[in-house]
GROMACS .gro file of C-alpha atoms in nm:
model
  153
    1UNK     CA    1 -10.617  -0.487 -21.001
    2UNK     CA    2 -10.974  -0.566 -21.097
    3UNK     CA    3 -11.160  -0.836 -20.897
    4UNK     CA    4 -11.485  -0.983 -20.996
    5UNK     CA    5 -11.769  -1.002 -20.745
    6UNK     CA    6 -11.700  -1.368 -20.689
    7UNK     CA    7 -11.342  -1.303 -20.619
    8UNK     CA    8 -11.427  -1.032 -20.362
    9UNK     CA    9 -11.674  -1.280 -20.201
   10UNK     CA   10 -11.407  -1.541 -20.187
   11UNK     CA   11 -11.154  -1.294 -20.039
   12UNK     CA   12 -11.398  -1.172 -19.772
   13UNK     CA   13 -11.482  -1.521 -19.684
   14UNK     CA   14 -11.122  -1.557 -19.566
   15UNK     CA   15 -11.145  -1.262 -19.331
   16UNK     CA   16 -11.238  -1.249 -18.957
   17UNK     CA   17 -11.369  -0.897 -18.889
   18UNK     CA   18 -11.286  -0.823 -18.513
   19UNK     CA   19 -11.372  -0.491 -18.344
   20UNK     CA   20 -11.035  -0.373 -18.476
   21UNK     CA   21 -10.837  -0.572 -18.714
   22UNK     CA   22 -10.981  -0.771 -18.998
   23UNK     CA   23 -10.770  -1.082 -18.970
   24UNK     CA   24 -10.670  -1.289 -19.267
   25UNK     CA   25 -10.760  -1.660 -19.183
   26UNK     CA   26 -10.631  -1.841 -19.488
   27UNK     CA   27 -10.271  -1.915 -19.592
   28UNK     CA   28  -9.990  -1.672 -19.476
   29UNK     CA   29  -9.631  -1.617 -19.578
   30UNK     CA   30  -9.349  -1.706 -19.337
   31UNK     CA   31  -9.373  -1.339 -19.220
   32UNK     CA   32  -9.737  -1.382 -19.130
   33UNK     CA   33  -9.879  -1.178 -19.419
   34UNK     CA   34 -10.194  -1.310 -19.576
   35UNK     CA   35 -10.177  -1.463 -19.924
   36UNK     CA   36 -10.467  -1.480 -20.182
   37UNK     CA   37 -10.448  -1.649 -20.514
   38UNK     CA   38 -10.606  -1.443 -20.789
   39UNK     CA   39 -10.547  -1.440 -21.158
   40UNK     CA   40 -10.324  -1.754 -21.129
   41UNK     CA   41 -10.088  -1.553 -20.893
   42UNK     CA   42 -10.040  -1.530 -20.525
   43UNK     CA   43 -10.115  -1.192 -20.416
   44UNK     CA   44 -10.052  -1.024 -20.060
   45UNK     CA   45 -10.388  -1.004 -19.897
   46UNK     CA   46 -10.339  -0.663 -19.751
   47UNK     CA   47 -10.261  -0.525 -20.102
   48UNK     CA   48 -10.593  -0.694 -20.235
   49UNK     CA   49 -10.795  -0.536 -19.971
   50UNK     CA   50 -10.627  -0.206 -20.055
   51UNK     CA   51 -10.738  -0.235 -20.407
   52UNK     CA   52 -11.086  -0.367 -20.330
   53UNK     CA   53 -11.127  -0.049 -20.127
   54UNK     CA   54 -11.073   0.164 -20.437
   55UNK     CA   55 -10.723   0.276 -20.362
   56UNK     CA   56 -10.407   0.268 -20.572
   57UNK     CA   57 -10.048   0.236 -20.483
   58UNK     CA   58  -9.814   0.519 -20.608
   59UNK     CA   59  -9.500   0.422 -20.800
   60UNK     CA   60  -9.220   0.337 -20.546
   61UNK     CA   61  -9.456   0.281 -20.254
   62UNK     CA   62  -9.567  -0.016 -20.051
   63UNK     CA   63  -9.868  -0.080 -19.836
   64UNK     CA   64  -9.777  -0.049 -19.459
   65UNK     CA   65  -9.972  -0.185 -19.161
   66UNK     CA   66 -10.054   0.105 -18.912
   67UNK     CA   67 -10.184  -0.158 -18.666
   68UNK     CA   68  -9.866  -0.363 -18.699
   69UNK     CA   69 -10.063  -0.699 -18.741
   70UNK     CA   70  -9.910  -0.848 -19.041
   71UNK     CA   71 -10.231  -1.050 -19.126
   72UNK     CA   72 -10.457  -0.752 -19.088
   73UNK     CA   73 -10.653  -0.656 -19.412
   74UNK     CA   74 -10.871  -0.378 -19.269
   75UNK     CA   75 -10.818  -0.098 -19.529
   76UNK     CA   76 -10.843   0.167 -19.237
   77UNK     CA   77 -10.534   0.010 -19.085
   78UNK     CA   78 -10.332   0.037 -19.408
   79UNK     CA   79 -10.154   0.321 -19.571
   80UNK     CA   80  -9.892   0.375 -19.842
   81UNK     CA   81  -9.523   0.450 -19.783
   82UNK     CA   82  -9.178   0.399 -19.922
   83UNK     CA   83  -8.989   0.079 -19.863
   84UNK     CA   84  -8.746   0.289 -19.635
   85UNK     CA   85  -9.043   0.379 -19.411
   86UNK     CA   86  -9.157   0.026 -19.404
   87UNK     CA   87  -8.811  -0.107 -19.312
   88UNK     CA   88  -8.809   0.158 -19.037
   89UNK     CA   89  -9.141   0.029 -18.913
   90UNK     CA   90  -9.000  -0.332 -18.894
   91UNK     CA   91  -8.691  -0.218 -18.712
   92UNK     CA   92  -8.884  -0.020 -18.456
   93UNK     CA   93  -9.136  -0.308 -18.417
   94UNK     CA   94  -8.861  -0.568 -18.380
   95UNK     CA   95  -9.003  -0.768 -18.676
   96UNK     CA   96  -8.710  -0.706 -18.920
   97UNK     CA   97  -8.520  -1.015 -19.034
   98UNK     CA   98  -8.188  -0.887 -18.936
   99UNK     CA   99  -7.918  -1.043 -18.712
  100UNK     CA  100  -8.000  -1.379 -18.579
  101UNK     CA  101  -8.359  -1.357 -18.730
  102UNK     CA  102  -8.221  -1.350 -19.080
  103UNK     CA  103  -8.241  -1.693 -19.245
  104UNK     CA  104  -7.882  -1.671 -19.365
  105UNK     CA  105  -7.732  -1.580 -19.038
  106UNK     CA  106  -7.420  -1.774 -18.944
  107UNK     CA  107  -7.314  -1.580 -18.640
  108UNK     CA  108  -7.467  -1.507 -18.296
  109UNK     CA  109  -7.478  -1.167 -18.153
  110UNK     CA  110  -7.211  -1.260 -17.905
  111UNK     CA  111  -6.977  -1.381 -18.194
  112UNK     CA  112  -7.038  -1.055 -18.374
  113UNK     CA  113  -6.929  -0.847 -18.075
  114UNK     CA  114  -6.626  -1.068 -18.028
  115UNK     CA  115  -6.528  -1.009 -18.390
  116UNK     CA  116  -6.584  -0.636 -18.365
  117UNK     CA  117  -6.356  -0.613 -18.058
  118UNK     CA  118  -6.087  -0.857 -18.192
  119UNK     CA  119  -5.736  -0.747 -18.259
  120UNK     CA  120  -5.660  -1.046 -18.478
  121UNK     CA  121  -5.623  -1.007 -18.854
  122UNK     CA  122  -5.942  -1.014 -19.058
  123UNK     CA  123  -5.810  -1.337 -19.230
  124UNK     CA  124  -5.753  -1.507 -18.894
  125UNK     CA  125  -6.103  -1.404 -18.770
  126UNK     CA  126  -6.257  -1.530 -19.092
  127UNK     CA  127  -6.089  -1.864 -19.055
  128UNK     CA  128  -6.195  -1.894 -18.689
  129UNK     CA  129  -6.566  -1.829 -18.752
  130UNK     CA  130  -6.590  -1.994 -19.091
  131UNK     CA  131  -6.688  -1.675 -19.272
  132UNK     CA  132  -6.530  -1.459 -19.548
  133UNK     CA  133  -6.287  -1.182 -19.481
  134UNK     CA  134  -6.529  -0.947 -19.648
  135UNK     CA  135  -6.797  -1.047 -19.390
  136UNK     CA  136  -6.537  -0.971 -19.113
  137UNK     CA  137  -6.457  -0.631 -19.270
  138UNK     CA  138  -6.834  -0.546 -19.296
  139UNK     CA  139  -6.872  -0.622 -18.927
  140UNK     CA  140  -6.567  -0.409 -18.829
  141UNK     CA  141  -6.679  -0.110 -19.042
  142UNK     CA  142  -7.039  -0.125 -18.916
  143UNK     CA  143  -7.184  -0.211 -19.261
  144UNK     CA  144  -7.342  -0.525 -19.136
  145UNK     CA  145  -7.466  -0.559 -18.766
  146UNK     CA  146  -7.402  -0.196 -18.724
  147UNK     CA  147  -7.716  -0.159 -18.509
  148UNK     CA  148  -7.548  -0.392 -18.264
  149UNK     CA  149  -7.188  -0.266 -18.282
  150UNK     CA  150  -7.270   0.104 -18.285
  151UNK     CA  151  -7.286   0.111 -17.902
  152UNK     CA  152  -6.933  -0.002 -17.898
  153UNK     CA  153  -6.775   0.275 -18.112
   0.00000   0.00000   0.00000
């Protein structure tokens, strides 16, 4: 990613450099990550910062926030890692869009626990909760909501 001097100036004009994090002050995604329009495309601001600092991203890697601030663009607070590492970070930090935080969630945690413990047929459970039998099966086998039901096995 090659940015002109005017693009870099425009980029850094949207950053508040505090003593620790360099916070993106312009538009952000719903997850709180900064967004910067460059070459007629919206880019994630922390990735742009990484490239401005002269770094590259190895194939199959993403940019992770060591400081855990989604809108931080301080290159010293960023590092490369795999998607699996990034997902593990989100789970550890409680910022993962799983369970009731997921935009397509139809069940509460209490309902999932009821489904997991139920002796009814999967079809009866599916009808009762307005979900598919496949969804019930995934809950029963720990393929979805496993982080919640694992404690009950």
